[in-house]
Amino acid sequence: RGELLEKVQRLSEALGVSGKGERGAGGAPSYTCETSEYFFFHHVKRRADAFEAAIAKKEGNQSANVIDIFPFVEYFPDLQNDGATLSLEGARAKMGEIESTFAELAEYRPIELLRSQRQRTDYLLTKQARIVAMTCTHAAIARSHLVKLGFHYDNVLMEEAGQMLDVETFVPLLLQRGESDDDDSSSASRLKRVIIIGDHNQLPPVVKNQSFGRYSHYDQSLFARLIKLGVPSIELNRQGRARPELARLYSWRYDDLGDLDHVKTRDVFRRANTGLGHTFQLVNVEDFEGQGESTPTAYFYQNVGEAEYAVALFQYMVLIGYPPEKISILTTYNGQKELLLDILSQRCGEGTPLAGAAPGAVSTVDQYQGQQNDYIILSLARTRAVGHLRDIRRLVVAVSRARLGLYVFCRKSLFCNCHELRRTMDQFGGMPSKLRLVKGENFPTERIVGDDVPEGDLHEVDDVTELGALVHSMQQDFVANRG
């Protein structure tokens, strides 16, 4: 709207109707949508009609030069050059540009007349919007208001439908007036097409009441229900998110899931991860200071060793040049997430060499579903029992968030011996259980995945204490070089 009003102001000044001194504060246009309409009819249209009348008397052809009688020469900079010419067809095209400006402003006029933000939103929603996005929860809250407005739509597209309850899936279909709302058949729903997109191999809807979830199957989404019933569906058979070797960690859960060509040819996928010996690795973490998992309160699982290891790896990656926002730190428990945030605030907080360096996200696996990042550092936290990662759908989410690198910290003997996780854990089994670093590299490296690294450049980290000491030394060098 502001850009259009600026065009009207410049046109008014070009025609001599107003001067630059009449502009508002800060040089803002003095016109509104309403006064622009008056200006169009009293000044612009009158001149345009006079131009057409002059052309009719002149009876010139389409290619004749009409710049001498064109009334808007001063508005168009390209017509002010010496020797400029303008054909009749070109003149009408330029008048069309002017008219389209006023036509668009006419659509914005109700925004000026409506006083409250709610009224303006309702107007845009019912008269202007072609695509409306909202959550299912908001759809349920706003349904009565939308029906009262006479909101209409023909198509519904639901994303992450595999995480929606049955009732949540139905609510967006009922945002128009229907038979239960009004007997008037003219106001019947216009809905013609419903498209639901999701992944039934990932996490289901969250149902806090275990009785409802486990015994009533309330945690089964309509999406998963339709898949189980054999309703025709389209399943994607190619992925373009991750390196092929990362995709193999979860591709066995899907029917014939292959790779798009670009994950094999683009430089970002071919280039090795700077300073790291492998694109993915499972790092075994033994008890740290005599302790593995702990529970300060019931079900609030934490593992200090894994949290320190994960943060130390994050610091190492940032110090060799990785953009911190391209790294996310995930865990399977809220307690571990809080511990990670606490350690990050100490290691990368105000007054530290890495002050201001924050990961793209610190989150639980469940909360991170539907998101991704280039590099994922994953802490599994548990050392006594596998816990809820035994649900293979949660494992699929956990290992499918990374595009370029995945580094998992856990008790290897516990998770690699879990039958449900074996298909994925066996692929980690071919890797060393100690973190491998490549010395002397800075981001981005020119090394290609699969290139041999000289033995002298490889460094195998024994434990979190050693990585912490390495990071501390690098931070001292970082501060010295910066000074």
Short mmCIF file of C-alpha atoms in Angstrom, two decimals:
data_model
loop_
_atom_site.label_atom_id
_atom_site.label_comp_id
_atom_site.label_asym_id
_atom_site.label_seq_id
_atom_site.Cartn_x
_atom_site.Cartn_y
_atom_site.Cartn_z
CA ARG A 1 0.00 0.00 0.00
CA GLY A 2 2.76 2.45 0.91
CA GLU A 3 4.59 1.81 -2.37
CA LEU A 4 1.41 2.34 -4.37
CA LEU A 5 0.61 5.59 -2.57
CA GLU A 6 4.16 6.79 -3.28
CA LYS A 7 3.51 6.21 -6.99
CA VAL A 8 0.29 8.23 -6.74
CA GLN A 9 2.17 11.04 -5.00
CA ARG A 10 4.83 11.12 -7.73
CA LEU A 11 2.14 11.12 -10.43
CA SER A 12 0.37 14.02 -8.71
CA GLU A 13 3.61 15.98 -8.56
CA ALA A 14 4.36 15.16 -12.20
CA LEU A 15 0.97 16.52 -13.24
CA GLY A 16 1.40 19.64 -11.11
CA VAL A 17 -1.61 18.85 -8.92
CA SER A 18 0.48 18.88 -5.74
CA GLY A 19 4.02 19.79 -4.76
CA LYS A 20 6.72 18.11 -2.71
CA GLY A 21 6.02 20.54 0.11
CA GLU A 22 2.61 18.95 0.60
CA ARG A 23 4.04 15.60 1.58
CA GLY A 24 3.54 14.29 5.10
CA ALA A 25 6.07 13.89 7.89
CA GLY A 26 9.35 12.43 6.73
CA GLY A 27 8.39 12.79 3.08
CA ALA A 28 5.50 10.32 3.36
CA PRO A 29 2.80 10.44 0.66
CA SER A 30 -0.05 12.79 1.47
CA TYR A 31 -2.60 10.57 -0.30
CA THR A 32 -4.80 7.83 1.12
CA CYS A 33 -6.65 5.13 -0.79
CA GLU A 34 -9.79 7.27 -0.68
CA THR A 35 -8.19 10.52 -1.91
CA SER A 36 -6.28 8.52 -4.53
CA GLU A 37 -9.60 7.45 -6.02
CA TYR A 38 -10.78 11.09 -6.20
CA PHE A 39 -7.46 12.05 -7.78
CA PHE A 40 -7.85 9.31 -10.39
CA PHE A 41 -11.32 10.38 -11.52
CA HIS A 42 -10.75 14.15 -11.41
CA HIS A 43 -7.25 14.34 -12.88
CA VAL A 44 -5.92 11.07 -14.30
CA LYS A 45 -9.02 9.73 -16.06
CA ARG A 46 -9.89 13.16 -17.44
CA ARG A 47 -6.44 13.49 -19.02
CA ALA A 48 -6.56 9.91 -20.31
CA ASP A 49 -9.96 10.54 -21.95
CA ALA A 50 -8.67 13.75 -23.52
CA PHE A 51 -5.66 11.84 -24.90
CA GLU A 52 -7.91 9.20 -26.48
CA ALA A 53 -10.10 11.93 -27.99
CA ALA A 54 -7.03 13.60 -29.49
CA ILE A 55 -5.89 10.29 -30.96
CA ALA A 56 -9.32 9.73 -32.49
CA LYS A 57 -9.13 13.14 -34.20
CA LYS A 58 -5.56 12.54 -35.32
CA GLU A 59 -6.43 9.13 -36.80
CA GLY A 60 -2.78 8.05 -36.57
CA ASN A 61 -1.52 4.49 -36.89
CA GLN A 62 -0.25 2.36 -33.99
CA SER A 63 3.40 3.17 -34.64
CA ALA A 64 2.99 6.96 -34.90
CA ASN A 65 4.87 9.07 -32.34
CA VAL A 66 2.34 10.46 -29.83
CA ILE A 67 4.74 11.70 -27.15
CA ASP A 68 3.82 15.33 -27.85
CA ILE A 69 0.19 14.78 -26.76
CA PHE A 70 0.77 12.09 -24.09
CA PRO A 71 -0.25 13.71 -20.72
CA PHE A 72 1.94 11.61 -18.41
CA VAL A 73 5.39 12.17 -19.91
CA GLU A 74 6.73 13.76 -16.71
CA TYR A 75 5.83 10.66 -14.70
CA PHE A 76 7.91 8.21 -16.75
CA PRO A 77 11.68 8.93 -16.60
CA ASP A 78 12.37 7.05 -19.84
CA LEU A 79 10.19 9.52 -21.78
CA GLN A 80 12.11 12.57 -20.59
CA ASN A 81 15.25 11.90 -22.62
CA ASP A 82 15.98 14.04 -25.64
CA GLY A 83 14.68 12.41 -28.79
CA ALA A 84 12.42 9.97 -26.92
CA THR A 85 9.51 8.60 -28.91
CA LEU A 86 6.31 6.86 -27.91
CA SER A 87 3.98 4.81 -30.07
CA LEU A 88 0.23 4.66 -29.50
CA GLU A 89 0.53 1.06 -28.33
CA GLY A 90 3.28 2.04 -25.87
CA ALA A 91 1.22 4.97 -24.59
CA ARG A 92 -1.74 2.73 -23.86
CA ALA A 93 0.54 0.23 -22.10
CA LYS A 94 1.84 2.99 -19.83
CA MET A 95 -1.66 4.18 -19.08
CA GLY A 96 -2.48 0.58 -18.20
CA GLU A 97 0.34 0.65 -15.63
CA ILE A 98 -1.16 3.76 -14.05
CA GLU A 99 -4.67 2.32 -14.00
CA SER A 100 -3.47 -0.92 -12.42
CA THR A 101 -1.94 1.09 -9.56
CA PHE A 102 -5.28 2.71 -8.78
CA ALA A 103 -7.17 -0.58 -9.21
CA GLU A 104 -4.93 -2.24 -6.63
CA LEU A 105 -5.32 0.68 -4.24
CA ALA A 106 -9.10 0.33 -4.50
CA GLU A 107 -8.73 -3.16 -3.03
CA TYR A 108 -6.82 -1.72 -0.07
CA ARG A 109 -9.40 0.96 0.69
CA PRO A 110 -11.42 -1.18 3.15
CA ILE A 111 -8.25 -1.52 5.25
CA GLU A 112 -8.40 2.25 5.85
CA LEU A 113 -12.10 2.21 6.66
CA LEU A 114 -11.97 -0.70 9.12
CA ARG A 115 -10.86 0.51 12.52
CA SER A 116 -9.66 -2.55 14.43
CA GLN A 117 -6.99 -5.09 13.52
CA ARG A 118 -9.58 -7.86 13.95
CA GLN A 119 -11.88 -6.26 11.36
CA ARG A 120 -9.01 -5.88 8.91
CA THR A 121 -7.94 -9.48 9.44
CA ASP A 122 -11.48 -10.72 8.85
CA TYR A 123 -11.72 -8.69 5.66
CA LEU A 124 -8.44 -10.03 4.29
CA LEU A 125 -9.41 -13.55 5.30
CA THR A 126 -12.76 -13.55 3.51
CA LYS A 127 -12.07 -11.22 0.56
CA GLN A 128 -8.38 -11.21 -0.29
CA ALA A 129 -6.56 -14.28 0.99
CA ARG A 130 -5.93 -17.12 -1.43
CA ILE A 131 -3.94 -19.27 1.00
CA VAL A 132 -4.72 -19.33 4.74
CA ALA A 133 -2.37 -21.13 7.16
CA MET A 134 -3.27 -22.09 10.71
CA THR A 135 -2.75 -24.86 13.23
CA CYS A 136 -5.48 -27.39 13.95
CA THR A 137 -5.73 -26.04 17.49
CA HIS A 138 -6.41 -22.53 16.21
CA ALA A 139 -8.94 -23.93 13.73
CA ALA A 140 -10.88 -25.48 16.63
CA ILE A 141 -10.74 -22.25 18.64
CA ALA A 142 -11.77 -19.99 15.74
CA ARG A 143 -14.33 -22.27 14.07
CA SER A 144 -17.49 -20.47 15.28
CA HIS A 145 -16.06 -17.10 14.27
CA LEU A 146 -15.02 -18.34 10.81
CA VAL A 147 -18.44 -19.90 10.19
CA LYS A 148 -20.13 -16.65 11.22
CA LEU A 149 -17.93 -14.72 8.78
CA GLY A 150 -18.99 -16.94 5.90
CA PHE A 151 -15.43 -18.21 5.39
CA HIS A 152 -15.20 -20.43 2.28
CA TYR A 153 -12.51 -22.65 0.80
CA ASP A 154 -12.27 -25.45 -1.74
CA ASN A 155 -9.10 -27.29 -0.75
CA VAL A 156 -7.48 -28.34 2.52
CA LEU A 157 -3.82 -29.35 2.78
CA MET A 158 -2.73 -30.82 6.13
CA GLU A 159 0.97 -31.24 6.85
CA GLU A 160 2.41 -33.52 9.57
CA ALA A 161 -0.93 -35.36 9.57
CA GLY A 162 0.76 -38.38 11.13
CA GLN A 163 1.01 -36.41 14.40
CA MET A 164 -2.63 -35.30 14.50
CA LEU A 165 -5.39 -36.93 16.50
CA ASP A 166 -8.44 -38.08 14.57
CA VAL A 167 -10.53 -35.19 15.87
CA GLU A 168 -7.80 -32.68 15.04
CA THR A 169 -7.81 -33.89 11.44
CA PHE A 170 -11.58 -33.39 11.11
CA VAL A 171 -11.72 -29.87 12.56
CA PRO A 172 -10.12 -28.10 9.51
CA LEU A 173 -12.73 -29.75 7.28
CA LEU A 174 -15.56 -28.08 9.21
CA LEU A 175 -14.67 -24.39 9.05
CA GLN A 176 -17.47 -23.59 6.58
CA ARG A 177 -21.18 -23.38 7.25
CA GLY A 178 -22.74 -26.81 6.90
CA GLU A 179 -26.07 -28.53 7.37
CA SER A 180 -25.70 -28.55 11.15
CA ASP A 181 -25.09 -24.78 11.16
CA ASP A 182 -27.76 -23.57 8.73
CA ASP A 183 -30.55 -25.06 6.63
CA ASP A 184 -29.79 -22.69 3.80
CA SER A 185 -28.39 -24.91 1.04
CA SER A 186 -26.81 -21.91 -0.68
CA SER A 187 -24.31 -21.66 2.15
CA ALA A 188 -23.24 -25.30 2.01
CA SER A 189 -19.58 -26.26 2.25
CA ARG A 190 -17.56 -25.82 -0.95
CA LEU A 191 -14.87 -28.30 0.10
CA LYS A 192 -13.83 -30.42 -2.88
CA ARG A 193 -10.37 -31.78 -2.08
CA VAL A 194 -8.49 -32.89 1.04
CA ILE A 195 -4.77 -33.66 0.90
CA ILE A 196 -3.07 -35.06 4.00
CA ILE A 197 0.70 -35.33 4.15
CA GLY A 198 2.59 -37.18 6.84
CA ASP A 199 4.79 -40.10 7.81
CA HIS A 200 3.27 -43.00 9.71
CA ASN A 201 6.80 -44.34 10.33
CA GLN A 202 7.52 -41.41 12.61
CA LEU A 203 6.03 -40.36 15.94
CA PRO A 204 2.24 -40.54 16.47
CA PRO A 205 0.05 -37.93 18.21
CA VAL A 206 0.88 -37.24 21.85
CA VAL A 207 -1.74 -38.59 24.26
CA LYS A 208 -0.83 -37.99 27.91
CA ASN A 209 -3.44 -40.40 29.27
CA GLN A 210 -1.82 -43.82 28.77
CA SER A 211 -5.13 -45.67 29.02
CA PHE A 212 -6.59 -43.71 26.12
CA GLY A 213 -3.41 -43.96 24.13
CA ARG A 214 -2.46 -47.59 24.68
CA TYR A 215 -5.79 -49.39 25.05
CA SER A 216 -8.17 -47.19 23.06
CA HIS A 217 -5.63 -46.49 20.27
CA TYR A 218 -6.42 -42.82 20.64
CA ASP A 219 -2.83 -42.08 19.61
CA GLN A 220 -3.49 -43.45 16.13
CA SER A 221 -3.82 -40.64 13.60
CA LEU A 222 -6.41 -40.67 10.85
CA PHE A 223 -3.48 -40.68 8.45
CA ALA A 224 -2.07 -43.93 9.91
CA ARG A 225 -5.58 -45.42 10.09
CA LEU A 226 -6.18 -44.83 6.38
CA ILE A 227 -2.78 -46.30 5.49
CA LYS A 228 -3.56 -49.45 7.52
CA LEU A 229 -6.96 -49.73 5.84
CA GLY A 230 -5.26 -49.80 2.46
CA VAL A 231 -6.64 -46.48 1.19
CA PRO A 232 -4.70 -45.61 -2.02
CA SER A 233 -1.77 -43.35 -1.18
CA ILE A 234 1.37 -41.97 -2.74
CA GLU A 235 4.61 -42.83 -0.94
CA LEU A 236 7.71 -40.90 -1.88
CA ASN A 237 10.48 -43.21 -3.04
CA ARG A 238 13.34 -40.70 -3.23
CA GLN A 239 14.86 -38.45 -0.60
CA GLY A 240 16.84 -35.28 -1.22
CA ARG A 241 17.58 -34.15 2.33
CA ALA A 242 20.58 -36.14 3.53
CA ARG A 243 23.77 -37.80 2.40
CA PRO A 244 23.07 -41.33 1.09
CA GLU A 245 25.01 -42.92 3.97
CA LEU A 246 22.90 -41.00 6.50
CA ALA A 247 19.68 -41.91 4.70
CA ARG A 248 20.55 -45.61 4.96
CA LEU A 249 20.19 -45.36 8.74
CA TYR A 250 16.42 -45.12 8.33
CA SER A 251 15.63 -46.01 4.69
CA TRP A 252 15.04 -49.66 5.68
CA ARG A 253 11.77 -48.54 7.30
CA TYR A 254 10.40 -47.44 3.93
CA ASP A 255 9.55 -49.30 0.73
CA ASP A 256 12.34 -48.81 -1.82
CA LEU A 257 13.52 -45.42 -0.56
CA GLY A 258 16.31 -44.18 -2.81
CA ASP A 259 18.20 -40.92 -3.29
CA LEU A 260 17.74 -37.99 -5.64
CA ASP A 261 20.73 -37.34 -7.86
CA HIS A 262 21.74 -34.08 -6.22
CA VAL A 263 22.70 -35.73 -2.90
CA LYS A 264 25.46 -37.53 -4.80
CA THR A 265 26.64 -34.71 -7.05
CA ARG A 266 26.38 -31.37 -5.24
CA ASP A 267 29.53 -30.13 -3.55
CA VAL A 268 27.86 -29.68 -0.17
CA PHE A 269 27.09 -33.43 -0.02
CA ARG A 270 30.36 -34.60 -1.55
CA ARG A 271 32.57 -32.53 0.76
CA ALA A 272 33.63 -34.23 4.00
CA ASN A 273 32.76 -32.82 7.42
CA THR A 274 35.59 -30.50 8.43
CA GLY A 275 37.71 -31.74 11.31
CA LEU A 276 35.73 -34.96 11.72
CA GLY A 277 36.80 -38.40 10.56
CA HIS A 278 33.31 -39.69 9.69
CA THR A 279 30.03 -38.26 8.45
CA PHE A 280 28.21 -40.17 11.19
CA GLN A 281 29.43 -41.89 14.30
CA LEU A 282 28.15 -43.47 17.51
CA VAL A 283 30.43 -42.47 20.38
CA ASN A 284 30.47 -44.69 23.48
CA VAL A 285 30.28 -42.69 26.73
CA GLU A 286 31.19 -44.49 29.93
CA ASP A 287 30.34 -43.26 33.42
CA PHE A 288 31.57 -39.70 33.99
CA GLU A 289 33.05 -39.22 37.45
CA GLY A 290 31.51 -42.56 38.46
CA GLN A 291 27.99 -41.72 37.26
CA GLY A 292 25.90 -42.55 34.19
CA GLU A 293 22.25 -41.58 34.00
CA SER A 294 20.66 -39.83 36.97
CA THR A 295 17.14 -38.77 37.91
CA PRO A 296 17.07 -35.67 40.15
CA THR A 297 13.29 -36.07 40.08
CA ALA A 298 11.14 -38.89 38.79
CA TYR A 299 11.43 -39.43 35.02
CA PHE A 300 13.72 -36.38 34.71
CA TYR A 301 16.63 -38.25 33.14
CA GLN A 302 20.05 -36.62 32.87
CA ASN A 303 23.55 -37.76 31.90
CA VAL A 304 26.30 -35.28 32.73
CA GLY A 305 29.00 -37.13 30.75
CA GLU A 306 27.00 -37.12 27.52
CA ALA A 307 25.92 -33.51 27.99
CA GLU A 308 29.53 -32.35 28.53
CA TYR A 309 30.67 -34.42 25.53
CA ALA A 310 27.94 -33.00 23.25
CA VAL A 311 28.69 -29.39 24.25
CA ALA A 312 32.44 -29.93 23.88
CA LEU A 313 31.91 -31.25 20.33
CA PHE A 314 29.75 -28.21 19.57
CA GLN A 315 32.52 -25.91 20.84
CA TYR A 316 35.13 -27.76 18.79
CA MET A 317 33.05 -27.42 15.62
CA VAL A 318 32.47 -23.71 16.17
CA LEU A 319 36.15 -23.09 16.87
CA ILE A 320 37.17 -24.61 13.51
CA GLY A 321 34.68 -22.46 11.65
CA TYR A 322 31.29 -24.20 11.54
CA PRO A 323 28.35 -21.76 11.63
CA PRO A 324 26.74 -22.45 15.04
CA GLU A 325 23.21 -22.12 13.64
CA LYS A 326 23.90 -25.08 11.34
CA ILE A 327 24.35 -27.35 14.38
CA SER A 328 21.46 -28.66 16.50
CA ILE A 329 21.79 -30.59 19.74
CA LEU A 330 19.03 -33.12 20.38
CA THR A 331 18.22 -35.53 23.17
CA THR A 332 15.46 -37.96 24.03
CA TYR A 333 14.54 -36.50 27.44
CA ASN A 334 13.52 -33.10 28.78
CA GLY A 335 15.85 -33.46 31.75
CA GLN A 336 18.85 -33.88 29.47
CA LYS A 337 17.72 -30.92 27.37
CA GLU A 338 17.68 -28.68 30.48
CA LEU A 339 21.15 -29.95 31.43
CA LEU A 340 22.48 -29.21 27.93
CA LEU A 341 21.10 -25.66 28.08
CA ASP A 342 22.68 -25.15 31.50
CA ILE A 343 26.12 -26.35 30.32
CA LEU A 344 25.88 -24.28 27.12
CA SER A 345 25.14 -21.15 29.16
CA GLN A 346 28.35 -21.81 31.14
CA ARG A 347 30.60 -22.74 28.20
CA CYS A 348 29.29 -20.26 25.62
CA GLY A 349 27.71 -17.62 27.80
CA GLU A 350 28.66 -14.01 28.41
CA GLY A 351 32.32 -13.56 29.26
CA THR A 352 33.52 -16.74 27.53
CA PRO A 353 35.58 -16.90 24.30
CA LEU A 354 32.54 -18.27 22.44
CA ALA A 355 30.05 -15.79 23.88
CA GLY A 356 27.03 -15.51 21.61
CA ALA A 357 27.63 -18.83 19.84
CA ALA A 358 24.36 -20.74 20.14
CA PRO A 359 23.22 -23.91 18.36
CA GLY A 360 20.42 -23.73 15.83
CA ALA A 361 18.29 -25.61 18.37
CA VAL A 362 18.55 -27.48 21.65
CA SER A 363 15.52 -29.71 21.74
CA THR A 364 14.08 -33.12 22.40
CA VAL A 365 13.67 -35.52 19.50
CA ASP A 366 9.86 -35.41 19.84
CA GLN A 367 9.74 -31.61 19.64
CA TYR A 368 12.14 -31.51 16.69
CA GLN A 369 10.03 -33.74 14.43
CA GLY A 370 9.41 -31.98 11.12
CA GLN A 371 12.62 -29.92 11.38
CA GLN A 372 16.17 -30.52 10.17
CA ASN A 373 19.68 -29.11 10.28
CA ASP A 374 23.01 -29.74 8.60
CA TYR A 375 24.69 -31.26 11.67
CA ILE A 376 23.01 -33.05 14.54
CA ILE A 377 24.60 -33.92 17.89
CA LEU A 378 22.37 -36.48 19.63
CA SER A 379 22.50 -37.54 23.29
CA LEU A 380 20.48 -40.65 24.24
CA ALA A 381 21.04 -40.12 28.01
CA ARG A 382 20.05 -43.57 29.32
CA THR A 383 22.60 -46.09 30.65
CA ARG A 384 20.41 -48.56 32.58
CA ALA A 385 17.52 -49.16 30.18
CA VAL A 386 16.79 -48.22 26.57
CA GLY A 387 13.66 -46.33 27.59
CA HIS A 388 11.22 -44.90 25.09
CA LEU A 389 13.74 -44.95 22.24
CA ARG A 390 12.69 -48.61 21.96
CA ASP A 391 9.80 -47.22 19.89
CA ILE A 392 11.37 -47.50 16.45
CA ARG A 393 9.36 -44.52 15.22
CA ARG A 394 11.24 -42.28 17.67
CA LEU A 395 14.56 -43.68 16.46
CA VAL A 396 13.58 -42.90 12.85
CA VAL A 397 12.89 -39.29 13.82
CA ALA A 398 16.15 -39.04 15.76
CA VAL A 399 18.46 -40.25 12.99
CA SER A 400 16.63 -38.52 10.12
CA ARG A 401 17.07 -34.90 11.26
CA ALA A 402 20.64 -34.51 9.92
CA ARG A 403 21.56 -33.52 6.37
CA LEU A 404 25.36 -33.72 6.48
CA GLY A 405 26.54 -35.11 9.82
CA LEU A 406 25.16 -37.10 12.78
CA TYR A 407 27.09 -37.73 15.99
CA VAL A 408 25.40 -39.87 18.65
CA PHE A 409 26.58 -40.07 22.27
CA CYS A 410 25.28 -43.06 24.23
CA ARG A 411 26.12 -46.24 26.10
CA LYS A 412 26.98 -48.42 23.11
CA SER A 413 26.58 -51.78 24.84
CA LEU A 414 23.02 -50.89 25.84
CA PHE A 415 21.63 -49.54 22.58
CA CYS A 416 23.49 -51.78 20.12
CA ASN A 417 22.13 -54.88 21.87
CA CYS A 418 18.51 -53.72 21.66
CA HIS A 419 16.69 -55.94 19.17
CA GLU A 420 14.25 -53.25 17.99
CA LEU A 421 17.08 -50.87 17.12
CA ARG A 422 19.45 -53.39 15.57
CA ARG A 423 18.88 -52.50 11.89
CA THR A 424 20.12 -48.95 12.53
CA MET A 425 22.65 -49.67 15.27
CA ASP A 426 24.41 -52.31 13.15
CA GLN A 427 25.35 -49.55 10.69
CA PHE A 428 26.99 -47.60 13.50
CA GLY A 429 28.75 -50.78 14.56
CA GLY A 430 31.16 -50.60 11.64
CA MET A 431 32.52 -47.30 12.97
CA PRO A 432 35.00 -46.76 15.84
CA SER A 433 33.30 -46.20 19.19
CA LYS A 434 35.65 -43.30 19.97
CA LEU A 435 35.20 -39.89 18.36
CA ARG A 436 37.65 -39.39 15.48
CA LEU A 437 38.90 -35.91 14.66
CA VAL A 438 40.99 -34.67 11.73
CA LYS A 439 43.65 -32.22 12.88
CA GLY A 440 44.56 -29.02 11.07
CA GLU A 441 41.31 -28.46 9.12
CA ASN A 442 39.19 -25.33 9.03
CA PHE A 443 35.65 -25.00 7.71
CA PRO A 444 34.96 -25.53 4.87
CA THR A 445 37.37 -28.32 3.95
CA GLU A 446 38.28 -29.34 0.41
CA ARG A 447 38.46 -32.98 1.48
CA ILE A 448 35.94 -35.26 -0.25
CA VAL A 449 33.97 -37.97 1.54
CA GLY A 450 35.91 -41.21 1.16
CA ASP A 451 39.33 -39.58 0.74
CA ASP A 452 42.08 -41.23 2.75
CA VAL A 453 43.24 -39.19 5.72
CA PRO A 454 46.92 -39.57 6.72
CA GLU A 455 47.25 -41.45 10.01
CA GLY A 456 49.18 -38.52 11.45
CA ASP A 457 46.22 -36.22 10.92
CA LEU A 458 43.71 -38.50 12.67
CA HIS A 459 43.15 -38.11 16.39
CA GLU A 460 41.00 -40.52 18.40
CA VAL A 461 39.45 -38.94 21.49
CA ASP A 462 39.50 -41.27 24.51
CA ASP A 463 36.84 -39.55 26.59
CA VAL A 464 35.06 -36.30 27.37
CA THR A 465 37.93 -35.10 29.57
CA GLU A 466 40.36 -35.27 26.65
CA LEU A 467 38.00 -33.44 24.31
CA GLY A 468 37.39 -30.81 26.97
CA ALA A 469 41.16 -30.24 27.34
CA LEU A 470 41.52 -29.97 23.55
CA VAL A 471 38.72 -27.42 23.34
CA HIS A 472 40.22 -25.41 26.21
CA SER A 473 43.56 -25.25 24.39
CA MET A 474 41.84 -24.19 21.16
CA GLN A 475 39.96 -21.46 23.01
CA GLN A 476 43.21 -20.07 24.41
CA ASP A 477 44.66 -19.93 20.87
CA PHE A 478 41.42 -18.32 19.65
CA VAL A 479 41.64 -15.57 22.29
CA ALA A 480 45.36 -15.00 21.60
CA ASN A 481 44.81 -14.68 17.85
CA ARG A 482 41.82 -12.40 18.34
CA GLY A 483 43.82 -10.17 20.67
#
